[in-house]
Short mmCIF file of C-alpha atoms in Angstrom, two decimals:
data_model
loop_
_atom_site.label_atom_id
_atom_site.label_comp_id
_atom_site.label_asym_id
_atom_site.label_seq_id
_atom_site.Cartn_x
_atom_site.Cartn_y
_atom_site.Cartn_z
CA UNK D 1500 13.93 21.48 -6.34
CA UNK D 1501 16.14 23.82 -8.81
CA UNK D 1502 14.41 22.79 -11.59
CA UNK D 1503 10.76 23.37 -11.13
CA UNK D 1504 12.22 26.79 -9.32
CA UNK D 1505 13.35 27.40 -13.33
CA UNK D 1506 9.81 25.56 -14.47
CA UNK D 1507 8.03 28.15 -12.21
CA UNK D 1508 10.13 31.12 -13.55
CA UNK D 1509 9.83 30.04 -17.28
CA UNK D 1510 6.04 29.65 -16.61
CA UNK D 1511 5.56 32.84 -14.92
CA UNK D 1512 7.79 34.41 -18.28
CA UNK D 1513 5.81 32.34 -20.47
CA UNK D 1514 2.04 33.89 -19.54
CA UNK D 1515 3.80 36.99 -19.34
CA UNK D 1516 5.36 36.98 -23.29
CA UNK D 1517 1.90 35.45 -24.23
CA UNK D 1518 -0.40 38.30 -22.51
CA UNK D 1519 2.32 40.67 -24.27
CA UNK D 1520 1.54 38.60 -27.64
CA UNK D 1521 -2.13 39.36 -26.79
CA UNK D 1522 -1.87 42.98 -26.04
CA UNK D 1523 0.25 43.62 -29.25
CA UNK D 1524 -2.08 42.22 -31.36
CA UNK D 1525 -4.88 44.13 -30.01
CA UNK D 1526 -2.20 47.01 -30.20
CA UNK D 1527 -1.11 46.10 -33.86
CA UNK D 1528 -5.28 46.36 -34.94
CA UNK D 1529 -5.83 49.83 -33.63
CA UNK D 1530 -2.90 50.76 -35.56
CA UNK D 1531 -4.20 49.44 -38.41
CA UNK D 1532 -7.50 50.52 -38.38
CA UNK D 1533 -5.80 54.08 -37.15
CA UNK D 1534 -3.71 54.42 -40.39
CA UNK D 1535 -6.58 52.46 -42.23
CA UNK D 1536 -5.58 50.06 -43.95
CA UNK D 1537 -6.34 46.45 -44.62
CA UNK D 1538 -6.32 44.19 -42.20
CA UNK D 1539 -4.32 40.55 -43.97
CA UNK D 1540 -3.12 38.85 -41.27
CA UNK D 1541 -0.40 39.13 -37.99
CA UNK D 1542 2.65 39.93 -38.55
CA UNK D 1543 5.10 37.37 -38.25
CA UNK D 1544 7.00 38.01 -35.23
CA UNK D 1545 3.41 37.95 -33.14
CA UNK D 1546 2.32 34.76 -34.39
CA UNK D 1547 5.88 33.01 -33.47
CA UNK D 1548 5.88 34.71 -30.16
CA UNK D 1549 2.53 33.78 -29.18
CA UNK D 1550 2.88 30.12 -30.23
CA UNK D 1551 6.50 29.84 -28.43
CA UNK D 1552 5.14 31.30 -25.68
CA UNK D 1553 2.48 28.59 -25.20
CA UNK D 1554 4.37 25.87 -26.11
CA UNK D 1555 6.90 27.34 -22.86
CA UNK D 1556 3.76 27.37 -20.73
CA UNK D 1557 2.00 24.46 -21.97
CA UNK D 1558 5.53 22.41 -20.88
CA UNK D 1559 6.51 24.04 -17.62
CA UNK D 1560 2.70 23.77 -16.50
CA UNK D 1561 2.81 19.96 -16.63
CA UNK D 1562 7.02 20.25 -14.83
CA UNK D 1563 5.23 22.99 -11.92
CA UNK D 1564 1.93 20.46 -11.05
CA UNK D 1565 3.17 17.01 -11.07
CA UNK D 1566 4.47 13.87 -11.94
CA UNK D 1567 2.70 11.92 -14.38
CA UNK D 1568 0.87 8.60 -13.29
CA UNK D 1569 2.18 5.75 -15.03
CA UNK D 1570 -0.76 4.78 -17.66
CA UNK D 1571 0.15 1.29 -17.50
CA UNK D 1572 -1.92 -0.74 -14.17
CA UNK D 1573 0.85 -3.30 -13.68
CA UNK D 1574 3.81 -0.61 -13.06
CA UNK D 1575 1.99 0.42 -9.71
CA UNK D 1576 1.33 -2.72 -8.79
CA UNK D 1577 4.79 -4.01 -9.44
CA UNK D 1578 5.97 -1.48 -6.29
CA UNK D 1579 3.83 -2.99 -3.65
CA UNK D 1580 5.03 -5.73 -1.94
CA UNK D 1581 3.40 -8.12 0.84
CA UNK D 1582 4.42 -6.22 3.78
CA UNK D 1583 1.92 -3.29 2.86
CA UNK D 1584 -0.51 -5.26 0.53
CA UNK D 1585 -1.28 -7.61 3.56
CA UNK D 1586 -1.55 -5.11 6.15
CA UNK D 1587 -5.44 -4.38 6.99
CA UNK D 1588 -5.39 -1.07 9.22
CA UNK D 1589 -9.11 -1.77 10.02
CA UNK D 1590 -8.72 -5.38 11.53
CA UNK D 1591 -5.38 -4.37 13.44
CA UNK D 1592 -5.55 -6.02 17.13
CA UNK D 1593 -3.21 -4.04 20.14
CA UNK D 1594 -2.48 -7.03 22.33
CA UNK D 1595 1.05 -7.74 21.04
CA UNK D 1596 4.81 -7.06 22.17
CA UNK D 1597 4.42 -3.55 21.26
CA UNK D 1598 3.02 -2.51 24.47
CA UNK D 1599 6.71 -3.12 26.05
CA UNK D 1600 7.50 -0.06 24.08
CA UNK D 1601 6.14 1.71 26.17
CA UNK D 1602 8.48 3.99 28.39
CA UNK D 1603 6.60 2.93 31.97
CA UNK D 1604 5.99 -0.30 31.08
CA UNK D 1605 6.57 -3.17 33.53
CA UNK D 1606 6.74 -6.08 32.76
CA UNK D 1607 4.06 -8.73 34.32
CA UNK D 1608 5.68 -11.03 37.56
CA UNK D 1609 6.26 -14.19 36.57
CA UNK D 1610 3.17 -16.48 37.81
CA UNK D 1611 4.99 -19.11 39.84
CA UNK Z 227 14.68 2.34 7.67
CA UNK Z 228 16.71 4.65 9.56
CA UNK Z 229 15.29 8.22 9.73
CA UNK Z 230 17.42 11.52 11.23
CA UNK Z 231 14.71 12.84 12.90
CA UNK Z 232 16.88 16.27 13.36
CA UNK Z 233 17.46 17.08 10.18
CA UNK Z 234 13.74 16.47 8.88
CA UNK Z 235 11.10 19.88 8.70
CA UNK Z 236 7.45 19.10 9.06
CA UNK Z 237 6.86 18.86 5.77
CA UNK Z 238 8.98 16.05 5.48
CA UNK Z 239 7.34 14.19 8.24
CA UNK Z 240 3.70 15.14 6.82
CA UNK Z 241 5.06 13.56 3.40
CA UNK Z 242 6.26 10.86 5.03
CA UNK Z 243 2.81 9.92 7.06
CA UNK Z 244 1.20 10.56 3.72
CA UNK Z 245 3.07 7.95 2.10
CA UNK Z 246 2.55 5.57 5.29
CA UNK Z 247 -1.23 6.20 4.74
CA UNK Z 248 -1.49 5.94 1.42
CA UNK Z 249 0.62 1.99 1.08
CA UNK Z 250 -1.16 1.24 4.81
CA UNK Z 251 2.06 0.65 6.12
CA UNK Z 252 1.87 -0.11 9.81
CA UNK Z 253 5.38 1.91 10.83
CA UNK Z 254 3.71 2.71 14.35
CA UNK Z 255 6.91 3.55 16.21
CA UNK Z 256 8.27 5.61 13.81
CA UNK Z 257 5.11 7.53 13.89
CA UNK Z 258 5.03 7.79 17.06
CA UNK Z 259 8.64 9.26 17.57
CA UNK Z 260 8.31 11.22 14.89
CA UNK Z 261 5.11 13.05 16.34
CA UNK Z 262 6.46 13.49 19.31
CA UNK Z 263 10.01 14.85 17.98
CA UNK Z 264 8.66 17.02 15.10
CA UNK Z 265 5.37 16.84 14.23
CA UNK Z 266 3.08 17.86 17.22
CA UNK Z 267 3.85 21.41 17.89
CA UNK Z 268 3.41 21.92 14.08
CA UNK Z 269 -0.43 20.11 13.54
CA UNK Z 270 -2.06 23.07 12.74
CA UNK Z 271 -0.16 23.98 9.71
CA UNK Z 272 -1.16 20.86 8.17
CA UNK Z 273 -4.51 22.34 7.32
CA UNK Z 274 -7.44 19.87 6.99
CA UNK Z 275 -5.06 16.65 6.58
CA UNK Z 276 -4.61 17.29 10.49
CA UNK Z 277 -7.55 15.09 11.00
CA UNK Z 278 -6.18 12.13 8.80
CA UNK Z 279 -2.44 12.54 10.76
CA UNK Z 280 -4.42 12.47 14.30
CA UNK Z 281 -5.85 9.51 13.51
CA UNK Z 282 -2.74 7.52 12.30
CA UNK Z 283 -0.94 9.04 14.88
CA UNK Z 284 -3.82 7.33 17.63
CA UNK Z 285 -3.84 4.27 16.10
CA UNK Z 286 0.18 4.36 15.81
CA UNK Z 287 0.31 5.56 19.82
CA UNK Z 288 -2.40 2.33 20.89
CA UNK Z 289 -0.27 0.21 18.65
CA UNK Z 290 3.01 1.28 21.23
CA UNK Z 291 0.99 1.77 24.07
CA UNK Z 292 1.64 5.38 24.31
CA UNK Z 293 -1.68 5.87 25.98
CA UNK Z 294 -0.84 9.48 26.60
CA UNK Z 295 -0.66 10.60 23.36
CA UNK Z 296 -3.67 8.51 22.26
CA UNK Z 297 -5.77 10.16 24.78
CA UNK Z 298 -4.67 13.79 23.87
CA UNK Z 299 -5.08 13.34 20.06
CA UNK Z 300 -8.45 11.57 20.91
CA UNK Z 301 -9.59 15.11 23.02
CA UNK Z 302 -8.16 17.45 20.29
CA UNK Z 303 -10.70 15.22 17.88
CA UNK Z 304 -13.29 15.21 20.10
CA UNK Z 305 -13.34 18.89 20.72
CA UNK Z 306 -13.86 19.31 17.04
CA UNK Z 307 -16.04 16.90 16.22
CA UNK Z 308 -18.52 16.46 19.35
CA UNK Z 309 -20.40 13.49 18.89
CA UNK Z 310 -18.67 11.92 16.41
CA UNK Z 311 -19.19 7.93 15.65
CA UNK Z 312 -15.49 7.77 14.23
CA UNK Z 313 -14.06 9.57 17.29
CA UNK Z 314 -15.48 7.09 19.63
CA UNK Z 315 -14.45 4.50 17.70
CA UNK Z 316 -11.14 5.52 19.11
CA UNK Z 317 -12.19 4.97 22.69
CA UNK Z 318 -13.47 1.17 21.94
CA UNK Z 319 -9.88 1.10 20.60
CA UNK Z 320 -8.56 2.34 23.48
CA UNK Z 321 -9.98 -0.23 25.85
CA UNK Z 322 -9.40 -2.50 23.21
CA UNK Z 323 -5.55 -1.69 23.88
CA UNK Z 324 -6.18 -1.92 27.46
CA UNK Z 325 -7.42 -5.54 26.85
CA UNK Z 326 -11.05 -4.17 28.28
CA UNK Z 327 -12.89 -5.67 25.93
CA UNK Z 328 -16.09 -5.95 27.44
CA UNK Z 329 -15.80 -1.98 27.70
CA UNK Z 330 -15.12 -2.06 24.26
CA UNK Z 331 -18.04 -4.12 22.77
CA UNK Z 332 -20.19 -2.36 24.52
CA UNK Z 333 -18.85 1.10 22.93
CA UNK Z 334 -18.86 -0.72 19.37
CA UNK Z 335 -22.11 -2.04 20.22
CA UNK Z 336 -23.54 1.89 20.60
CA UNK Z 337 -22.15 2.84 17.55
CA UNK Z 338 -23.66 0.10 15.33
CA UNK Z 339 -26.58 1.00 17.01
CA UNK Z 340 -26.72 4.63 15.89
CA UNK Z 341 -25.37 3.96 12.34
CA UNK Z 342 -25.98 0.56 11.16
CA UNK Z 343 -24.53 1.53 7.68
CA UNK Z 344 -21.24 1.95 9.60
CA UNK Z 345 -18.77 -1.01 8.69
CA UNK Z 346 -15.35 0.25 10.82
CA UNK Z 347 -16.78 -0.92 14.36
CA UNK Z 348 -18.39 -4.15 12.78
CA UNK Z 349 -14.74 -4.65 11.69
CA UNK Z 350 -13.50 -3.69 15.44
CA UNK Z 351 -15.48 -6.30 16.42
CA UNK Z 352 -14.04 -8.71 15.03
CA UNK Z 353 -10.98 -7.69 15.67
CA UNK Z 354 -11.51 -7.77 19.34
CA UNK Z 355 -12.88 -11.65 18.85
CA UNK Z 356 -9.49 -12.29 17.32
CA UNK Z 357 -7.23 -10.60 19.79
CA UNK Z 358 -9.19 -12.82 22.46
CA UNK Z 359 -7.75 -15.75 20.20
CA UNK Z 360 -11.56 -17.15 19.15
CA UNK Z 361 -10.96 -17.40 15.91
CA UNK Z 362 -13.83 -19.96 15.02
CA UNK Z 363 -15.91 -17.29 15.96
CA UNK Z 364 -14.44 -14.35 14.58
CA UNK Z 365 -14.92 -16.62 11.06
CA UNK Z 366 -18.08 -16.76 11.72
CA UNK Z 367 -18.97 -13.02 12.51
CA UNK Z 368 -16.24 -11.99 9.47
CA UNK Z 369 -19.10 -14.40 7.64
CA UNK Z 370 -21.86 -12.51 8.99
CA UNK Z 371 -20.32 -9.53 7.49
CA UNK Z 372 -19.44 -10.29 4.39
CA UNK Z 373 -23.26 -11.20 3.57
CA UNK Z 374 -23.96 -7.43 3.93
CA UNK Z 375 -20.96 -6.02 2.74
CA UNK Z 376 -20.27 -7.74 0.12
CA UNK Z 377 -17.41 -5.68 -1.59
CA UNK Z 378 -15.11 -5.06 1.03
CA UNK Z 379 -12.28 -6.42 -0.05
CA UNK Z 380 -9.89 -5.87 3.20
CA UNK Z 381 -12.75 -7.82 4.69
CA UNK Z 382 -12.09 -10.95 2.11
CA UNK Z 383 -8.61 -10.78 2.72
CA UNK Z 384 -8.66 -11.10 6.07
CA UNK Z 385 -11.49 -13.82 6.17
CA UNK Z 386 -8.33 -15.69 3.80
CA UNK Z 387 -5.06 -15.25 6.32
CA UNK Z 388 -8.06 -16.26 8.94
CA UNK Z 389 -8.94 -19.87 6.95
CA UNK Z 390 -5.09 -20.13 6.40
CA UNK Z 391 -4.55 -19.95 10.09
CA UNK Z 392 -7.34 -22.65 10.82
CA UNK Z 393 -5.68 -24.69 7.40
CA UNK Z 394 -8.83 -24.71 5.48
CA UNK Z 395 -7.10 -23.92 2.54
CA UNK Z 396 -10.09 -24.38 -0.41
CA UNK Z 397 -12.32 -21.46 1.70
CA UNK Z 398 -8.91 -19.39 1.83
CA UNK Z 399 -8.23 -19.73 -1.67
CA UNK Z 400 -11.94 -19.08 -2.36
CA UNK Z 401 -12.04 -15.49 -0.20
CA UNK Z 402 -8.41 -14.78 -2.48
CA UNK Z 403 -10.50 -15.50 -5.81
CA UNK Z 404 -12.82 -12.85 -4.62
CA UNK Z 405 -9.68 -10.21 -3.33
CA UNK Z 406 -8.08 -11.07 -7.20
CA UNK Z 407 -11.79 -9.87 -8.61
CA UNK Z 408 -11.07 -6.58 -7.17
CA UNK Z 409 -7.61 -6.10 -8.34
CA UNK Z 410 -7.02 -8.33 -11.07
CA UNK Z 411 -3.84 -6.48 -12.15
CA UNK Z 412 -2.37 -7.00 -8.34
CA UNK Z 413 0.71 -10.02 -8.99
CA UNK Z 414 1.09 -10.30 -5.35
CA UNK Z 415 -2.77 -11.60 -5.17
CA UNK Z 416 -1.80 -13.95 -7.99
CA UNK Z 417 0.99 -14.75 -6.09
CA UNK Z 418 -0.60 -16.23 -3.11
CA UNK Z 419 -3.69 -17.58 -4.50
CA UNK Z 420 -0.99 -20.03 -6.46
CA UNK Z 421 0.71 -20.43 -2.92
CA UNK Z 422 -2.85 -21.50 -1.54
CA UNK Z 423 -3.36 -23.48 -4.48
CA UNK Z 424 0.48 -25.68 -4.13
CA UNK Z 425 0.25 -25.71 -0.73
CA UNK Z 426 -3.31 -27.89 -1.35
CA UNK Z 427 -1.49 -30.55 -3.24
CA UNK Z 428 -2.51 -32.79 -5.74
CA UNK Z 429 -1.93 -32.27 -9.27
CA UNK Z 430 -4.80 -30.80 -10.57
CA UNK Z 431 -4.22 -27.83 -8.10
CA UNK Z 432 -0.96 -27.56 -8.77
CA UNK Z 433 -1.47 -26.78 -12.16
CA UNK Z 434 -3.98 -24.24 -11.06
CA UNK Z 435 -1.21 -22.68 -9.19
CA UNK Z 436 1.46 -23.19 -12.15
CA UNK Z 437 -1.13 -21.28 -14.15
CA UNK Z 438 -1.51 -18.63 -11.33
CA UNK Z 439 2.61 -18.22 -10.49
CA UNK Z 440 2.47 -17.40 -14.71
CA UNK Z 441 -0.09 -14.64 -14.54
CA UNK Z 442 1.91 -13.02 -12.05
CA UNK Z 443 4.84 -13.70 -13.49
CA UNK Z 444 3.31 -11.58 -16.92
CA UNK Z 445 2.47 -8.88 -14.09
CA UNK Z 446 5.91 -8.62 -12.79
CA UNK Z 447 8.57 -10.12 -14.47
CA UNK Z 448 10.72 -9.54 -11.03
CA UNK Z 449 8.84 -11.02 -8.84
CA UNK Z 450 11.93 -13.59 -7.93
CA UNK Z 451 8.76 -15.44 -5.23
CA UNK Z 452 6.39 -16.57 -8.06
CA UNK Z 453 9.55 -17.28 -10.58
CA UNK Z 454 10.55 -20.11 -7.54
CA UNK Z 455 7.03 -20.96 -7.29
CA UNK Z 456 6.69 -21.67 -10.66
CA UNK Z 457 9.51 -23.90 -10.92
CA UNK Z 458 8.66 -25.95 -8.06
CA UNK Z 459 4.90 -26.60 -9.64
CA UNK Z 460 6.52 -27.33 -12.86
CA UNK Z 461 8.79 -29.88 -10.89
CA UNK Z 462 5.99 -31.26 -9.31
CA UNK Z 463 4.39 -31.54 -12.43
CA UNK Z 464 7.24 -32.80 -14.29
CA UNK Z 465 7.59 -35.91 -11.53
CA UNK Z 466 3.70 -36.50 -11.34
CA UNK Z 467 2.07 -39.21 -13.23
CA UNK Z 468 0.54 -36.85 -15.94
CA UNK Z 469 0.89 -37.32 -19.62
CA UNK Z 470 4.56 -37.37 -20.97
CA UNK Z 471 3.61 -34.33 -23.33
CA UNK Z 472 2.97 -32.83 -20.42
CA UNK Z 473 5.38 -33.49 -18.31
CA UNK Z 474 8.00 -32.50 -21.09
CA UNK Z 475 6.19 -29.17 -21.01
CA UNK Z 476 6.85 -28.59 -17.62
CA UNK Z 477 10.36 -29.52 -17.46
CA UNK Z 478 10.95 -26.88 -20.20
CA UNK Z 479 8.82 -23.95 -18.10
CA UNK Z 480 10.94 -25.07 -14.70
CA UNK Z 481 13.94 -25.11 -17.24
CA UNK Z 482 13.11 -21.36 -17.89
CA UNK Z 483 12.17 -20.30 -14.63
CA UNK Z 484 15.37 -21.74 -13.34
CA UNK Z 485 17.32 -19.36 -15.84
CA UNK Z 486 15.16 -16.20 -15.54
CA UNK Z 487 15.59 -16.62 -11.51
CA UNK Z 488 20.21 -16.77 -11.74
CA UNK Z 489 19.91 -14.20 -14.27
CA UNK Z 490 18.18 -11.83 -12.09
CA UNK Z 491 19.83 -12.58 -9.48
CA UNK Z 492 23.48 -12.42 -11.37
CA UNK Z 493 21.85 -8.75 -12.62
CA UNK Z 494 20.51 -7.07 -9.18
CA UNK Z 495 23.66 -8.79 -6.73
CA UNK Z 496 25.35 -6.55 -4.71
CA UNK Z 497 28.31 -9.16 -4.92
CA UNK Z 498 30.64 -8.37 -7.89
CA UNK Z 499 31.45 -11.83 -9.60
CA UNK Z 500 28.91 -13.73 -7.99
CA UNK Z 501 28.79 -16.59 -10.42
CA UNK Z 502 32.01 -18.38 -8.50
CA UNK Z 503 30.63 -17.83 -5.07
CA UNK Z 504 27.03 -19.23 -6.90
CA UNK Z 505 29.48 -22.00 -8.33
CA UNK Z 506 31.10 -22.89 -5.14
CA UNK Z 507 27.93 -22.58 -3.04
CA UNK Z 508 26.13 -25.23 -5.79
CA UNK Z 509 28.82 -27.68 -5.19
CA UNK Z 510 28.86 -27.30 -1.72
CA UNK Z 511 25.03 -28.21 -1.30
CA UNK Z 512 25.21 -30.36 -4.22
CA UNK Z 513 27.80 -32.53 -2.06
CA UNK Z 514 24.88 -32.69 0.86
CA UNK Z 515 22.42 -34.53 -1.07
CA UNK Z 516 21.54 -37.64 -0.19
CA UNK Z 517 22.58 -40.47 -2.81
CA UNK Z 518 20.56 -43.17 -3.35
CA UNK Z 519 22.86 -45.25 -4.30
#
């Protein structure tokens, strides 16, 4: 449980940092265009923040929502054993031993 | 498997049905205690898996005889769903569990006639001709549904442990074929089609089963049942009256299976140094057999 409380934290920084990456870009154009001059390219430090930041949330997504199914058909498989495999809810019958679990049960007299 | 019934939230529990539902396991008592320690003051927070969890927990409660709960999870159901085929189903159960099965045709009977695309109480049916013990006919009707539907593979299964329980082991091993169409990947299928198979006799089906035990043997490596089967059709095989290449062959794959079956074993034992106690034990039994000499 700690750890996808730290996935969930580092996710919820990660959008953060990125929308920040987003707004100083738009932020970084206005300037430009502001002080005109030409508009190259980002500067550095945006472009490394905003790819970080979605490699952070790209990872913690898949920690936060689940666990991977094995891609492989046999590994399922392998888990199930007879007991459950060989159990047919639909075609279960009620007339067994199990009735004596019941707490008023009595037991039938014994024909003679 | 022992369950502290204290120290678990409902969350836990709702997992834990979840996972019950999902393998079909049958666990009906520990449903049922667990509904009535934790789980039924806290159904509505389940949200719309409620319905699914009422349901186990009916067919869990007919399975103990807990009629009380049955009936009062069968009302809450019944209040929401008015009407309903699948909640009545639940009452043909119920006088199924009360060995009224008259009662309980006749219910089953209604339903089929409103919905005759409706397989569960076709399946009830047969149920009910089963728990009277006529088997014969329960075959037959199982038959009777099978020619309509067709892919229903809990169906095929059953129709199988049915034929095994009459020994007609060539129709059993035919309804398996069709169960190992619809999960080819499955090694337990594999698994007891080759049981069906050796249990037949004869050599050419037990080197349909040899061949079977090895599929499943690819599926799981671990599956210690078909390594054991597998050595005993290569025995078989080995002492039959088949070609000497073959027979060699055989001898090699039992060699093999022998190996792969102590190794495992040596590997998942609980018993540190288990290869004297294996030792001694081999001696021991090895002293029992019967000389002919």
């Amino acid at each position: 449980m700690g750890s996808t409380f730290l996935n969930k934290l580092l996710l919820i920084a990660g959008f953060a940092s990125l929308a920040h990456a987003a707004f100083s870009a738009a932020h970084h154009r206005t300037y430009l265009r502001l002080t005109e001059q030409e508009w190259n390219s980002l500067p550095l430090d945006l472009i490394l923040q905003t790819v970080i930041s979605l490699v952070v949330v790209v990872y913690n997504i898949i920690e936060v929502v689940g666990h991977f199914k094995e891609i492989r058909a046999t590994v399922d498989m392998q888990q199930k054993t007879w007991d459950t495999l060989g159990n047919f809810p639909s075609f279960y019958s009620f007339n067994h031993r199990g009735r004596a679990l019941n707490p008023g049960y009595t037991p039938p007299e014994k024909v003679q | 498997m022992t369950l502290n019934y204290e120290e678990m939230s409902w969350s836990d529990v709702r997992d834990q049905f979840r996972k019950w539902r999902e393998e079909t396991g049958r666990h009906s008592e520990e449903v049922v205690q667990l509904w009535v320690a934790v789980l039924e003051d806290k159904v509505h927070k389940t949200g719309n898996e409620r319905h699914l969890i009422l349901e186990q927990v009916i067919i869990a409660a007919l399975d103990t005889a807990r009629f009380d709960i049955a009936t009062k999870c069968t009302k809450q159901l019944s209040l929401e769903f008015p009407g309903s085929l699948r909640v009545m189903k639940f009452k043909a159960m119920r006088y199924e569990a009360l060995e009224q099965y008259d009662e309980a045709d006749e219910v089953l009977d209604a339903i089929i006639a409103k919905d005759e695309t409706n397989a569960a109480p076709r399946k009830r049916k047969i149920a009910i001709l089963k728990a009277r013990g006529r088997r014969v006919e329960a075959i037959k009707e199982l038959n009777d549904y099978l020619k309509k539907f067709m892919s229903d593979q809990e169906a095929w299964h059953e129709l199988c442990s049915m034929y095994l329980a009459e020994g007609e082991y060539g129709k059993a091993s035919f309804c398996m074929e069709e169960v190992l169409l619809h999960n080819p990947h499955s090694h337990l299928i594999h698994q007891r089609l080759a049981e069906i198979r050796y249990t037949m006799g004869g050599v050419e089906n037990v080197e349909a089963a040899r061949t079977y035990y090895s599929q499943a043997l690819k599926l799981n490596p671990h599956n210690l049942r078909a390594l054991y089967g597998l050595y005993l059709s290569c025995n078989f095989l080995a002492n039959s009256k088949a070609v000497s290449s073959k027979r060699k062959e055989s001898q090699k794959l039992a060699q093999w299976a022998l190996e792969q079956v102590s190794s495992h074993t040596a590997k998942q034992s609980s018993i540190k140094n288990n290869e004297k106690l294996i030792l001694s034990l081999e001696a021991a039994l090895g002293n029992l057999e019967i000389k002919s000499n």
